[in-house]
CSV table of C-alpha atoms in Angstrom, one decimal:
chain,number,residue,atom,x,y,z
B,152,MET,CA,-21.0,-8.1,-6.4
B,153,MET,CA,-24.1,-8.9,-8.4
B,154,ARG,CA,-25.3,-6.7,-11.2
B,155,LEU,CA,-27.2,-6.7,-14.5
B,156,ALA,CA,-25.0,-8.0,-17.3
B,157,SER,CA,-23.9,-5.9,-20.3
B,158,LEU,CA,-22.8,-6.9,-23.7
B,159,ALA,CA,-19.2,-6.5,-22.5
B,160,ASP,CA,-19.8,-9.5,-20.1
B,161,VAL,CA,-20.8,-11.8,-23.0
B,162,PRO,CA,-17.3,-13.3,-23.6
B,163,GLY,CA,-16.9,-14.1,-19.9
B,164,MET,CA,-20.4,-15.6,-19.7
B,165,ALA,CA,-19.7,-17.7,-22.8
B,166,ALA,CA,-16.4,-18.9,-21.4
B,167,LEU,CA,-18.1,-20.1,-18.2
B,168,ALA,CA,-20.8,-21.8,-20.1
B,169,ALA,CA,-18.7,-23.4,-22.9
B,170,ASP,CA,-18.7,-26.8,-21.3
B,171,HIS,CA,-22.5,-26.8,-20.9
B,172,PHE,CA,-23.5,-26.0,-24.5
B,173,PRO,CA,-22.8,-27.7,-27.9
B,174,GLY,CA,-21.0,-25.8,-30.6
B,175,THR,CA,-18.0,-23.5,-30.5
B,176,LEU,CA,-17.2,-20.7,-28.1
B,177,GLU,CA,-17.6,-18.2,-31.0
B,178,GLU,CA,-21.1,-19.6,-31.7
B,179,LEU,CA,-22.0,-19.3,-28.0
B,180,VAL,CA,-20.8,-15.7,-27.9
B,181,GLY,CA,-23.0,-15.0,-31.0
B,182,LEU,CA,-26.1,-16.6,-29.4
B,183,LEU,CA,-25.6,-14.7,-26.1
B,184,THR,CA,-24.9,-11.4,-27.9
B,185,GLU,CA,-28.0,-11.8,-30.1
B,186,SER,CA,-30.2,-12.7,-27.0
B,187,MET,CA,-28.9,-9.9,-24.8
B,188,THR,CA,-29.2,-7.2,-27.6
B,189,ASP,CA,-32.9,-7.1,-27.0
B,190,ALA,CA,-33.3,-5.8,-23.4
B,191,GLU,CA,-37.1,-6.1,-23.7
B,192,THR,CA,-36.9,-9.9,-24.0
B,193,CYS,CA,-33.6,-10.9,-22.3
B,194,VAL,CA,-31.7,-9.8,-19.3
B,195,GLY,CA,-28.6,-11.3,-17.8
B,196,VAL,CA,-27.3,-11.1,-14.2
B,197,VAL,CA,-23.7,-11.6,-13.4
B,198,VAL,CA,-21.7,-12.2,-10.2
B,199,VAL,CA,-18.3,-10.5,-10.2
B,200,GLU,CA,-15.6,-11.3,-7.6
B,201,ALA,CA,-12.2,-9.6,-7.6
B,202,ASP,CA,-12.9,-8.2,-11.0
B,203,GLU,CA,-13.7,-11.7,-12.4
B,204,LEU,CA,-17.0,-12.9,-13.7
B,205,THR,CA,-17.7,-16.1,-11.6
B,206,ALA,CA,-21.4,-16.8,-12.1
B,207,TRP,CA,-24.3,-15.7,-14.3
B,208,GLY,CA,-28.0,-16.3,-15.0
B,209,MET,CA,-30.5,-15.1,-17.6
B,210,VAL,CA,-34.2,-14.5,-18.0
B,211,ARG,CA,-35.6,-14.5,-21.4
B,212,HIS,CA,-39.1,-14.2,-23.0
B,213,LEU,CA,-39.5,-17.1,-25.4
B,214,THR,CA,-42.3,-17.6,-28.0
B,215,PRO,CA,-42.0,-21.1,-29.5
B,216,LYS,CA,-42.8,-21.5,-33.1
B,217,VAL,CA,-45.0,-24.5,-32.3
B,218,VAL,CA,-47.1,-24.6,-29.1
B,219,ASP,CA,-48.6,-27.9,-28.2
B,220,GLU,CA,-48.2,-30.6,-25.5
B,221,GLU,CA,-44.7,-31.3,-26.6
B,222,HIS,CA,-43.4,-27.8,-26.6
B,223,ALA,CA,-42.8,-25.0,-24.1
B,224,PRO,CA,-45.5,-22.3,-23.7
B,225,PRO,CA,-44.7,-18.7,-24.5
B,226,GLY,CA,-43.5,-16.7,-21.5
B,227,TRP,CA,-40.6,-15.7,-19.3
B,228,TYR,CA,-38.0,-18.3,-18.6
B,229,LEU,CA,-35.2,-18.6,-16.2
B,230,LEU,CA,-32.2,-19.8,-18.2
B,231,GLY,CA,-28.7,-21.0,-17.5
B,232,VAL,CA,-27.4,-20.5,-14.0
B,233,ILE,CA,-23.7,-21.1,-14.6
B,234,VAL,CA,-21.2,-20.9,-11.7
B,235,ARG,CA,-17.5,-21.4,-12.0
B,236,SER,CA,-16.6,-24.8,-10.5
B,237,ASP,CA,-14.4,-23.4,-7.7
B,238,ARG,CA,-17.2,-21.0,-6.6
B,239,ARG,CA,-20.0,-23.5,-6.3
B,240,ARG,CA,-21.8,-24.1,-3.0
B,241,ARG,CA,-21.5,-20.5,-2.0
B,242,GLY,CA,-25.1,-19.4,-2.6
B,243,HIS,CA,-24.7,-17.9,-6.1
B,244,GLY,CA,-27.4,-20.1,-7.6
B,245,ASP,CA,-29.8,-19.1,-4.9
B,246,ALA,CA,-28.9,-15.4,-5.2
B,247,LEU,CA,-29.1,-15.4,-9.0
B,248,THR,CA,-32.5,-17.1,-8.9
B,249,ARG,CA,-33.9,-14.6,-6.3
B,250,VAL,CA,-32.7,-11.5,-8.2
B,251,ARG,CA,-34.2,-12.8,-11.5
B,252,LEU,CA,-37.5,-13.6,-9.9
B,253,ASP,CA,-37.6,-10.2,-8.3
B,254,TRP,CA,-36.8,-8.6,-11.7
B,255,LEU,CA,-39.7,-10.6,-13.3
B,256,SER,CA,-42.2,-9.9,-10.5
B,257,SER,CA,-43.3,-6.6,-12.1
B,258,ARG,CA,-43.4,-8.0,-15.6
B,259,THR,CA,-45.3,-11.3,-15.4
B,260,ASP,CA,-47.4,-13.4,-13.1
B,261,ARG,CA,-45.9,-16.7,-14.2
B,262,VAL,CA,-42.3,-17.9,-14.9
B,263,TYR,CA,-41.0,-21.1,-16.3
B,264,TYR,CA,-37.7,-23.0,-16.4
B,265,PHE,CA,-36.7,-26.3,-17.9
B,266,THR,CA,-33.9,-28.7,-17.1
B,267,ALA,CA,-32.8,-32.2,-17.9
B,268,ALA,CA,-34.8,-34.9,-16.0
B,269,ASP,CA,-31.6,-36.0,-14.2
B,270,ASN,CA,-30.5,-32.5,-13.1
B,271,GLU,CA,-31.3,-32.9,-9.4
B,272,ALA,CA,-29.3,-29.9,-8.3
B,273,SER,CA,-31.4,-27.5,-10.5
B,274,GLN,CA,-34.6,-29.1,-9.4
B,275,ARG,CA,-33.7,-28.8,-5.7
B,276,LEU,CA,-32.7,-25.1,-6.2
B,277,HIS,CA,-35.9,-24.2,-8.0
B,278,ALA,CA,-38.2,-26.2,-5.7
B,279,ALA,CA,-37.0,-24.1,-2.8
B,280,PHE,CA,-38.4,-21.1,-4.8
B,281,GLY,CA,-41.8,-22.8,-5.3
B,282,PHE,CA,-41.4,-24.2,-8.8
B,283,HIS,CA,-43.4,-27.3,-9.6
B,284,ARG,CA,-43.2,-29.8,-12.4
B,285,VAL,CA,-45.5,-29.3,-15.3
B,286,ARG,CA,-44.4,-32.2,-17.6
B,287,GLY,CA,-41.5,-34.1,-19.0
B,288,GLY,CA,-40.6,-34.7,-22.6
B,289,LEU,CA,-40.4,-31.0,-23.4
B,290,THR,CA,-38.9,-29.8,-26.6
B,291,HIS,CA,-38.4,-26.2,-27.6
B,292,ARG,CA,-37.8,-25.3,-31.2
B,293,THR,CA,-36.8,-21.7,-30.6
B,294,LEU,CA,-33.6,-22.6,-28.8
B,295,ALA,CA,-30.3,-23.6,-30.4
B,296,PHE,CA,-29.8,-26.0,-27.6
B,297,ASP,CA,-30.4,-29.7,-28.2
B,298,GLY,CA,-29.8,-31.4,-24.9
B,299,GLY,CA,-32.6,-33.9,-25.5
B,300,PRO,CA,-36.0,-33.9,-23.9
B,301,MET,CA,-36.3,-31.6,-20.9
B,302,THR,CA,-38.7,-31.3,-17.9
B,303,LEU,CA,-40.8,-28.1,-17.7
B,304,PHE,CA,-41.4,-26.4,-14.3
B,305,GLU,CA,-43.4,-23.3,-13.5
B,306,ARG,CA,-44.1,-20.9,-10.7
B,307,SER,CA,-46.7,-18.2,-10.0
B,308,LEU,CA,-45.4,-14.8,-9.2
B,309,SER,CA,-48.7,-13.5,-7.8
B,310,SER,CA,-48.4,-11.3,-4.7
B,311,ALA,CA,-49.6,-14.3,-2.6
B,312,SER,CA,-46.6,-16.4,-3.7
B,313,GLY,CA,-43.9,-13.8,-4.3
B,314,PRO,CA,-40.2,-14.8,-4.1
B,315,PRO,CA,-39.1,-16.0,-0.7
B,316,GLY,CA,-37.4,-13.3,1.4
């Protein structure tokens, strides 16, 4: 079952993501709680199987403190598709991406995401939804994530290029 995340899901979301983010589990719980407390700028989507959270993704409106060629533009971003290792290759990433794009389609005409330059799985997934590369060497000063330079991708959500059905 897929549904919108609640604050009660945050500990499970953090546990799934702990290997992907620097810092402690408690710090990650704090970051996710802070983000998801503002439903106007952040929404999570979770996959629950047999009463267990097995995957999640997030959309968040980000406004960088510095906007220039080295930084991300302000706007809506797809963030963090995390799937439990024994549940991968079952379509969760595709389903989470589709649901988040559908949710954003009435809120914006453009959506972004960023990933490490060598994350081919993420790039293949998002390319199937029409994302294209904007530039590499991205930094984003509003995130507590320091995974090094990232590659920025974008997609139009205009009616002519809506999410694939």
